[in-house]
Coordinates of C-alpha atoms and ligand atoms in Angstrom, one line a residue:
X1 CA 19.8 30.0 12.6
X2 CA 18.8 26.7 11.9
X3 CA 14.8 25.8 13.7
X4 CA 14.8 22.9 15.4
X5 CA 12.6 20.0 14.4
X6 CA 11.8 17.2 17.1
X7 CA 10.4 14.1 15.2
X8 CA 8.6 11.0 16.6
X9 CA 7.9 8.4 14.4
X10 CA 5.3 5.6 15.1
X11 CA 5.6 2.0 13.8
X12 CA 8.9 1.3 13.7
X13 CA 8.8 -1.4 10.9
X14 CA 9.5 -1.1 6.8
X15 CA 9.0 2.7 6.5
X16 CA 9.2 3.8 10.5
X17 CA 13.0 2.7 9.8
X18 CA 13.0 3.9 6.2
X19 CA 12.3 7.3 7.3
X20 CA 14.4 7.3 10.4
X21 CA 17.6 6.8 8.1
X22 CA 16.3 9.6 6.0
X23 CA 16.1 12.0 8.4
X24 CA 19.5 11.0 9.7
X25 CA 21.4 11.4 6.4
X26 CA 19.4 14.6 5.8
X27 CA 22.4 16.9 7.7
X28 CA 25.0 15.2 5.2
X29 CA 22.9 15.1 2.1
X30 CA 21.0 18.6 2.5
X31 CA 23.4 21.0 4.3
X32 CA 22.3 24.0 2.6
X33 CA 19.1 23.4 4.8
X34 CA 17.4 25.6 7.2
X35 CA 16.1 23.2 9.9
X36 CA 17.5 20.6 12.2
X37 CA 16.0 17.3 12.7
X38 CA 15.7 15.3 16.0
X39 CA 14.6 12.2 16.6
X40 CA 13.4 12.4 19.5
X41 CA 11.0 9.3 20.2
X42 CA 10.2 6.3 18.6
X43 CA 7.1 4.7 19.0
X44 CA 6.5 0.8 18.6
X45 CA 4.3 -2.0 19.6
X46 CA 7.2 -4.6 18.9
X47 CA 9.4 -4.2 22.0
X48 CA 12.6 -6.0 20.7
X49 CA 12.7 -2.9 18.1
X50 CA 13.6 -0.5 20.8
X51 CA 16.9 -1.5 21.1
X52 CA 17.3 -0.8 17.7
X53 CA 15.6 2.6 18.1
X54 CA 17.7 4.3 20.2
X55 CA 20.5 2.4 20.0
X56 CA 21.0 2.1 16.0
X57 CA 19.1 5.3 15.1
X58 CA 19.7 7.3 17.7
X59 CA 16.2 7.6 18.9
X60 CA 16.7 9.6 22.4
X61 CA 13.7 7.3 23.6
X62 CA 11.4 4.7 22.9
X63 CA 8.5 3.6 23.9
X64 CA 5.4 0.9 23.5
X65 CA 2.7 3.6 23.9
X66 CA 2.1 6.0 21.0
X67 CA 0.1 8.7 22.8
X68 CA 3.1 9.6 25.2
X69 CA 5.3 10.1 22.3
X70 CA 3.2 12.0 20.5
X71 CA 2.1 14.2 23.5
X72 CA 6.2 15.1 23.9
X73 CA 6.3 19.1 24.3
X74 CA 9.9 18.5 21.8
X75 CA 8.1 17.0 19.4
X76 CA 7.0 19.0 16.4
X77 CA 6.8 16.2 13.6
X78 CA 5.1 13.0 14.0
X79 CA 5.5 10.1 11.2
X80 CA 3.1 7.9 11.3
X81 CA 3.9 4.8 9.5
X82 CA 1.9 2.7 11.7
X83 CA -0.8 0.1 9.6
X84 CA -3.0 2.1 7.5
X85 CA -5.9 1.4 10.4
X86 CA -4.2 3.2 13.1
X87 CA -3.7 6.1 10.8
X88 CA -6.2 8.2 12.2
X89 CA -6.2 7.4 15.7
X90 CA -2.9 9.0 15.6
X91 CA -3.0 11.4 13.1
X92 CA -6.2 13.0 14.6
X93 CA -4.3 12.9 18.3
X94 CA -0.9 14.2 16.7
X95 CA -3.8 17.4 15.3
X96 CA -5.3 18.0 18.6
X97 CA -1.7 18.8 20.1
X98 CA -0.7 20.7 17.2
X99 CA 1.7 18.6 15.4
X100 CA 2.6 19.0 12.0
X101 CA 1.8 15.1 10.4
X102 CA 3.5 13.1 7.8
X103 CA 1.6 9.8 7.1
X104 CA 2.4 7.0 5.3
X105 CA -0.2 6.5 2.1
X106 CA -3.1 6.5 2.1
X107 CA -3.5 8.2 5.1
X108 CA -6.3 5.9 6.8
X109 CA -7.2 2.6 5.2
X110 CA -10.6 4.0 4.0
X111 CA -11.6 7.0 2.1
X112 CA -14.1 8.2 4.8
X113 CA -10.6 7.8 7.6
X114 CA -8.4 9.8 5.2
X115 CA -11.1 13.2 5.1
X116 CA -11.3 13.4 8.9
X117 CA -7.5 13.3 9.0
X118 CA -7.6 15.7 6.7
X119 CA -10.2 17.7 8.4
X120 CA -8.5 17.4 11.7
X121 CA -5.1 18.5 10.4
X122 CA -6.7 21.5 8.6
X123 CA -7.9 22.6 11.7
X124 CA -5.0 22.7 13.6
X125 CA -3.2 24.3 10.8
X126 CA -0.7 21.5 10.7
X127 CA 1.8 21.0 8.1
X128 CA 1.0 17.8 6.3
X129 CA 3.0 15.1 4.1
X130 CA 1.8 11.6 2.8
X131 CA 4.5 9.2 1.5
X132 CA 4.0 9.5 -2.6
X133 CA 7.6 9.2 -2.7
X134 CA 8.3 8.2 -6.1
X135 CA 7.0 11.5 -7.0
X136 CA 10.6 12.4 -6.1
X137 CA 12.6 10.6 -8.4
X138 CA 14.9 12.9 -10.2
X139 CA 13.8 11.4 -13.6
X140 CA 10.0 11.6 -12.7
X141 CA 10.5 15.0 -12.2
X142 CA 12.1 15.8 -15.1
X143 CA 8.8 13.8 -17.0
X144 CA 7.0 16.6 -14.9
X145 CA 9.1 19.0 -16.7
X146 CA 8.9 17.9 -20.0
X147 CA 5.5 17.3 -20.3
X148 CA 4.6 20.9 -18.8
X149 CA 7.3 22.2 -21.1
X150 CA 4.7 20.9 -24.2
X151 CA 7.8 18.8 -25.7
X152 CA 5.0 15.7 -26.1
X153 CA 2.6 17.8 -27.7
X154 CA -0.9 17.6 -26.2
X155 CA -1.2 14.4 -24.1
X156 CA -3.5 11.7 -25.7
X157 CA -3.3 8.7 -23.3
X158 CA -1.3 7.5 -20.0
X159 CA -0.8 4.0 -19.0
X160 CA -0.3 3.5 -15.3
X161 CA 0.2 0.5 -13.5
X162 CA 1.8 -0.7 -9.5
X163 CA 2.8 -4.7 -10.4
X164 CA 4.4 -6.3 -7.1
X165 CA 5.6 -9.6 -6.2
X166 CA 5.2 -9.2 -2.4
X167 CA 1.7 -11.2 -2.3
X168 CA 2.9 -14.0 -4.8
X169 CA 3.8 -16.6 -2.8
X170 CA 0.9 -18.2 -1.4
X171 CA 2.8 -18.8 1.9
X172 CA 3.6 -15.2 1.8
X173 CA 2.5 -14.4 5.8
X174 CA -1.1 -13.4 6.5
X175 CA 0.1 -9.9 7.4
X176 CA -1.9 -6.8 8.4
X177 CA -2.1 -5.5 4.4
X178 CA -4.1 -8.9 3.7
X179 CA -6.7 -7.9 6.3
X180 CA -9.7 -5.7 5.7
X181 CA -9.9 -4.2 9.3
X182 CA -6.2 -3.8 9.8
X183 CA -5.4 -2.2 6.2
X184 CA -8.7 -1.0 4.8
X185 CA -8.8 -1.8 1.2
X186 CA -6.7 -3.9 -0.4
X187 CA -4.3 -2.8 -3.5
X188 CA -6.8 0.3 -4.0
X189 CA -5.4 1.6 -0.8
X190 CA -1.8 0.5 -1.3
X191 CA -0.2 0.1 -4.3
X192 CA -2.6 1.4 -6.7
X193 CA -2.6 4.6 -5.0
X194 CA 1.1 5.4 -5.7
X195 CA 0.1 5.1 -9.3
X196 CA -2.9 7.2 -9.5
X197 CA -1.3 9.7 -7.2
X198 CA 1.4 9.9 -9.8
X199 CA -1.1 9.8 -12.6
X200 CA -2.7 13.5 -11.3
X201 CA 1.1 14.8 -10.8
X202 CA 1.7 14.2 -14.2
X203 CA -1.3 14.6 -16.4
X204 CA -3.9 16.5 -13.7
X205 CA -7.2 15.7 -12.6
X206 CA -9.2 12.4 -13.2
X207 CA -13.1 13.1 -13.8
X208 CA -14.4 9.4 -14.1
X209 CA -13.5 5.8 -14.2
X210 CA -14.9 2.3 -14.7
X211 CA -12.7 -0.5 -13.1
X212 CA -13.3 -3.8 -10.9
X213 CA -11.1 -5.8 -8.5
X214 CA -10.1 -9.3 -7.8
X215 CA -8.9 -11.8 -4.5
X216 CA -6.6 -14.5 -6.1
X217 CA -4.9 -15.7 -3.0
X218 CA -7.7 -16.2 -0.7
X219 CA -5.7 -17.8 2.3
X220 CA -2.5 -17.4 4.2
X221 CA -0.7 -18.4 6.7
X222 CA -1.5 -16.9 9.6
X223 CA 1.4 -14.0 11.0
X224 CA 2.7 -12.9 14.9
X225 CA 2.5 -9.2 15.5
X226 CA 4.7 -7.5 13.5
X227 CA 5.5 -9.4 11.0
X228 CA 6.8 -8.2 7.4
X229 CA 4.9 -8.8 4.5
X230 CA 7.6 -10.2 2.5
X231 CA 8.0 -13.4 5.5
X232 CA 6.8 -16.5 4.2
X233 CA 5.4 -19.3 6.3
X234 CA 5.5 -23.0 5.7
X235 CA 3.3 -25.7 4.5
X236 CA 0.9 -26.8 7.5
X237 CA 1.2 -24.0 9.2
X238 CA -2.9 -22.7 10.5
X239 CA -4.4 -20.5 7.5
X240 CA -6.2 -17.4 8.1
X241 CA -8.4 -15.5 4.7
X242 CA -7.6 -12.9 3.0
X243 CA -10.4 -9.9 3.1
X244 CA -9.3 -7.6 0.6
X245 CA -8.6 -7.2 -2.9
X246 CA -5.2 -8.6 -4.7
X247 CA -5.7 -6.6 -7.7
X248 CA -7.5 -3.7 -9.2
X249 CA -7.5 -2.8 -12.9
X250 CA -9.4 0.7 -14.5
X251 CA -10.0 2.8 -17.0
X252 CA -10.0 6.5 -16.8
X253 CA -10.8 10.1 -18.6
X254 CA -8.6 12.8 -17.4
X255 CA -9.9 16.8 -17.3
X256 CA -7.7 17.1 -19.7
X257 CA -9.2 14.5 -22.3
X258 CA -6.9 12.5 -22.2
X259 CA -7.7 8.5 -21.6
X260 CA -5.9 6.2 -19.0
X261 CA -5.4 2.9 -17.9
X262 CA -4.9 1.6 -14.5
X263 CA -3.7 -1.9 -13.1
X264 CA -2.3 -2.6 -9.8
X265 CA -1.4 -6.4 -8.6
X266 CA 0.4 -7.8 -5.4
X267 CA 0.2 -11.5 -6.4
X268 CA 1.1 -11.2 -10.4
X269 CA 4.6 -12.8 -11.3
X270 CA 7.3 -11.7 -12.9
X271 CA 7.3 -8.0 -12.2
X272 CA 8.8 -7.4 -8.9
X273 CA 8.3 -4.0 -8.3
X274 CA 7.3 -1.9 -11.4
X275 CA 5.6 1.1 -10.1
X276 CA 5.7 2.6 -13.8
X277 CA 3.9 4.7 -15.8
X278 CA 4.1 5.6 -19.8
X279 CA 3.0 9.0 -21.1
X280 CA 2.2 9.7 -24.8
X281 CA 1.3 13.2 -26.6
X282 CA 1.2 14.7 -29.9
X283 CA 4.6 15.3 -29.9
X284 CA 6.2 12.4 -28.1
X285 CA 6.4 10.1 -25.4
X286 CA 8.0 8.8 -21.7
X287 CA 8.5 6.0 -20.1
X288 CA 9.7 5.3 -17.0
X289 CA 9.7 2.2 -14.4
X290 CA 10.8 1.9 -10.8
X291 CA 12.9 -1.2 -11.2
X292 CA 15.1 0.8 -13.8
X293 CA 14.6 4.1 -12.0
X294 CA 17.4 5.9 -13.1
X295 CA 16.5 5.7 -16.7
X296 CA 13.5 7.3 -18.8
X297 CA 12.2 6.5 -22.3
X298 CA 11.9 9.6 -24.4
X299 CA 10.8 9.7 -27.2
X300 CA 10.4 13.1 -29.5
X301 CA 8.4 12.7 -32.8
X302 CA 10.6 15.7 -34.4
X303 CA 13.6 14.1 -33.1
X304 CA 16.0 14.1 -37.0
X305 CA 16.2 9.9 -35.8
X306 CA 13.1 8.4 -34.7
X307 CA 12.9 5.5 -31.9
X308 CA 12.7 6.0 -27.8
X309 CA 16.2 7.5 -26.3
X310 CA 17.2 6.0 -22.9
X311 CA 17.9 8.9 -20.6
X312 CA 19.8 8.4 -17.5
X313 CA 19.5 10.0 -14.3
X314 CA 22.5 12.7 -13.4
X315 CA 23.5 15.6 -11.4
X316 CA 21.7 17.8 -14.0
X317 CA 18.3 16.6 -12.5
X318 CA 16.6 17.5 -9.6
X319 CA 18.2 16.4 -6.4
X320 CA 20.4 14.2 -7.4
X321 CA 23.6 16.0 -7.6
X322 CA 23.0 15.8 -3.7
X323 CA 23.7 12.0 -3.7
X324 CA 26.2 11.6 -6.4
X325 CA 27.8 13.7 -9.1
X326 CA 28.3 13.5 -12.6
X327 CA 25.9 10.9 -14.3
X328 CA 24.6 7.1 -14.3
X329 CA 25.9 6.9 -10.7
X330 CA 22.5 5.2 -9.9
X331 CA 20.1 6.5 -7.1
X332 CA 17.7 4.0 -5.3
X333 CA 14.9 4.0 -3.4
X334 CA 15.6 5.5 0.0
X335 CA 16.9 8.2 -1.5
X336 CA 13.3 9.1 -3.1
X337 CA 12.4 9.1 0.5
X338 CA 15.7 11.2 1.7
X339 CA 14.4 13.7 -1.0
X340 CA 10.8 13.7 0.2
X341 CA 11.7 14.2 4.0
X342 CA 14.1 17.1 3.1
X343 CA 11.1 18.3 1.0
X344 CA 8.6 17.8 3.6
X345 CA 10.8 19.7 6.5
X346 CA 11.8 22.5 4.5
X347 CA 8.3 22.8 4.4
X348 CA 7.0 22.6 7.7
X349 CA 10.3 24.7 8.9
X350 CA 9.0 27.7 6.3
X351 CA 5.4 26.9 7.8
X352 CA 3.7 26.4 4.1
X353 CA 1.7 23.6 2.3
X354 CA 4.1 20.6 0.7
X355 CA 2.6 18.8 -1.6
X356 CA 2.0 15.8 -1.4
X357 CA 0.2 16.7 1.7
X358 CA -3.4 15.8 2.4
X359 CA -4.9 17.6 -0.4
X360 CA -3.4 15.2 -2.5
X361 CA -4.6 12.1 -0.5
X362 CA -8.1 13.2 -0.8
X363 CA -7.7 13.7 -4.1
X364 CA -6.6 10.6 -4.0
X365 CA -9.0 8.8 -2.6
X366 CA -11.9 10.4 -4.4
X367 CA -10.7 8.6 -7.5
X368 CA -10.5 5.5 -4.7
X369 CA -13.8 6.0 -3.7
X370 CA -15.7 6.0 -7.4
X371 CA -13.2 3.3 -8.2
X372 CA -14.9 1.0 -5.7
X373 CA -18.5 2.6 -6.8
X374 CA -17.5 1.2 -10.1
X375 CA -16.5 -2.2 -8.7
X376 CA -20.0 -2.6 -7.2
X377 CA -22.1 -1.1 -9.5
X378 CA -20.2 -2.4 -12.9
X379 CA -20.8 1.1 -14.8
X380 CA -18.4 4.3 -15.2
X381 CA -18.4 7.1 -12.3
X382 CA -18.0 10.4 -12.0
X383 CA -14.7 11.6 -9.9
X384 CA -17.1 13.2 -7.1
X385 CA -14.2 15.6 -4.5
X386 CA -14.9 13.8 -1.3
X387 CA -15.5 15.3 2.2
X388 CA -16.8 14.3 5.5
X389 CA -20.7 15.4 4.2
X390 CA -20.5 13.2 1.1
X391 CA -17.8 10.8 1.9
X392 CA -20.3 7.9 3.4
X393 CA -22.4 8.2 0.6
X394 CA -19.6 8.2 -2.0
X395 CA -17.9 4.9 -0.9
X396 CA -19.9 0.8 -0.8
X397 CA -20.8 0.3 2.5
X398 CA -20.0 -3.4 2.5
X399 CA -16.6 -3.1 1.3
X400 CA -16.1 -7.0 2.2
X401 CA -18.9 -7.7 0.0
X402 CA -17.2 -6.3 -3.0
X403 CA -14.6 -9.3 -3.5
X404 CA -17.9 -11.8 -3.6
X405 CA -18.6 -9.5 -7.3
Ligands
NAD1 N1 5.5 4.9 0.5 C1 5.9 3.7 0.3 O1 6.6 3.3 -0.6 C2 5.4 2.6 1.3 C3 6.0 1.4 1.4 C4 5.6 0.5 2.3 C5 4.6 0.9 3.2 N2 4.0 2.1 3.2 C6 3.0 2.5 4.1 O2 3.7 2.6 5.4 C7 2.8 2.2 6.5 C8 3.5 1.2 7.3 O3 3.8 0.1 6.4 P1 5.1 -0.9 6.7 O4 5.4 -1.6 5.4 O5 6.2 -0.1 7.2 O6 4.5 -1.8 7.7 P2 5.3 -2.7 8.8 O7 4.3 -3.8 9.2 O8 6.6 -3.1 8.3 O9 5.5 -1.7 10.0 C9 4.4 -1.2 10.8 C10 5.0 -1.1 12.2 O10 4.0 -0.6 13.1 C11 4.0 -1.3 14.3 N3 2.8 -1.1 15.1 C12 1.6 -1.7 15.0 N4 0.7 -1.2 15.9 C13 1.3 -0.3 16.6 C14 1.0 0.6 17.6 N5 -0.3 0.5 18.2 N6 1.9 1.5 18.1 C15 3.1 1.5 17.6 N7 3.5 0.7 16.6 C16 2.7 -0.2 16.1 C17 4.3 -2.7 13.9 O11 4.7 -3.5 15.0 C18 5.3 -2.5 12.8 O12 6.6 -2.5 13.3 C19 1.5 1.8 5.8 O13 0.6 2.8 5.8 C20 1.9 1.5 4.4 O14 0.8 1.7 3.4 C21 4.4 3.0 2.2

């Protein structure tokens, strides 16, 4: 008997939508599973959306106000994918009523909003999930494998870095990402956080880190409610500022002792998306980048020819086979997300941890928060575990004040 999961989801934009296909293509994708999901109400500020909600996805209902759809007695899940700011508004509600919670990253746009969700979630013993998605890319988990396996040897250095176009065009809209109180932090909250997130999965714990940030765009045009952050205004159109950081670049030591380096830019050009990440030991090496997702560079030093193999995703690694069989039959990036829900569900339907939950996002953002120590103060800082005693202490006060340094 299959338990049934009511889901509401909250922001119905990029990944409100994104995760609504997931979970309806979970009953094709995943049918040896043992829930059933429902989407049962779909929250959004944006009233045209609605149409699309129910009609489209197949919401049952939707609805401008978020506290009614979380308060639904058939609702079990709530996805928040709201901007980062309203995180914990809703996240802390969803708690109270004994929701299980799946956030978009980082969970709260500050490190100080992301340990009271935390806090409020472990109260209520709720289930939790944050959207480190490209955790589940069948090739990044086979890295995971290989590098636990000891085929690299002992791991020496990792090179992580988030480069997006989305910011690059200076008439890119002045959407709620660009805005201190609407997103928190800039690229240390977003993009950045995928990488570091990944970083920890891969190579464990970071124990201190010397970085700074940078604004390079530091006026947009200024956006209507809901508006994507890949929309572009035009020339003469009124300008609002930008209050948060464009880019954030960082070095690291891991527990481990091995060294890292971190960079993470929304206005570079060129890359479009390379969320990637290159990991070398004693023994060998792998690469692997989002914009070529399917493939990984291994490289094995005992390997009789020397020189990085290209290894492409099939139905021999994990989860794929559910998308497409045999091999090179490319998978892309809803599908990490498809994988994640599925993971996240089966989860909360056995009632244990899933990781990434919250755990992860405070680790997260405990690296986040002596990252921005080291943007203020210009030194190297310790990895302190953040929680709502220390937190205030842990994190600049004047976070607008930093991209004035
Ligand atoms: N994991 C990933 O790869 C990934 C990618 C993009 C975004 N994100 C995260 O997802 C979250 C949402 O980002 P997005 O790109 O989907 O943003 P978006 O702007 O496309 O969507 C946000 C939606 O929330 C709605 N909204 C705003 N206030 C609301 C309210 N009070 N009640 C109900 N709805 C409200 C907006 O109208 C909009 O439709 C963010 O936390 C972001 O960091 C994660």
């Amino acid at each position: 008997m299959r338990r049934q999961l009511g889901i509401a989801v909250v922001g119905f934009g990029w990944m409100g939508q994104a995760h609504s296909r997931s979970v309806m293509r979970i009953p094709s994708l995943f049918p040896e599973r043992g829930y059933a999901p429902k989407l049962v109400v779909c929250a959004e500020s944006v009233r045209e959306r609605h149409q699309l909600a129910t009609g489209g996805f197949g919401f049952a209902e939707s609805t401008a106000d978020w506290r009614a759809a979380v308060d639904r007695p058939d609702v079990d899940v709530v996805y928040v994918t709201a901007p980062n700011m309203l995180h914990e508004e809703i996240v802390t509600a969803a708690a109270a009523l004994g929701k299980h919670v799946f956030c978009e990253k980082p969970v709260g746009g500050t490190p100080a909003q992301t340990v009271r969700c935390w806090d409020a979630c472990n109260a209520a013993r709720s289930v939790t999930g944050v959207g480190y998605n490209y955790r589940f890319a069948p090739l990044v988990q086979h890295a995971k494998g290989l590098i636990e396996r000891g085929d690299l040897g002992t791991i020496t250095n990792y090179r992580g870095r988030f480069f997006s176009m989305f910011g690059a065009d200076p008439l890119g809209l002045l959407s709620w990402r660009f805005d201190l109180d609407a997103a928190g932090h800039g690229v240390t909250s977003d993009i950045l956080s995928h990488a570091i997130d990944l970083a920890m999965m891969l190579n464990g714990p970071i124990t201190s880190v010397v970085g700074s940030g940078a604004g390079f765009i530091t006026q947009r045009p200024v956006a209507g409610a809901g508006a994507s952050h890949y929309a572009r205004g035009t020339h003469g159109d009124p300008m609002g500022p930008v209050t948060n950081e464009d880019y954030f670049g960082a070095l690291v030591m891991f527990a481990n002792g091995s060294r890292g380096t971190f960079e993470a830019s929304r206005t570079i050009v060129g890359p479009e998306s390379q969320m990637a990440f290159d990991v070398y030991g004693t023994g060998g090496a792998v690469n692997w980048n989002f914009e070529t997702m399917n493939e990984l560079g291994v490289y094995l030093a005992d390997a009789p020819e020397r020189g990085y193999t290209t290894v492409r995703a099939g139905e021999r690694h994990p989860h794929n086979a559910a998308f497409v069989p045999g091999d090179a039959n490319a998978l892309g990036f809803e599908d990490l997300l498809a994988i994640e829900d599925h993971e996240y569900l089966t989860a909360v339907s056995q009632g244990r941890p899933h990781s990434a939950g919250f755990d992860e996002a405070v680790a997260y953002v405990s690296v986040q928060a002596a990252l921005l120590r080291s943007w203020s103060s210009g030194s190297w800082e310790k990895v302190i575990p953040v929680n709502s005693a220390n937190v205030t202490s842990l994190v600049p006060a004047d976070a607008a004040a930093l991209l004035q340094r």
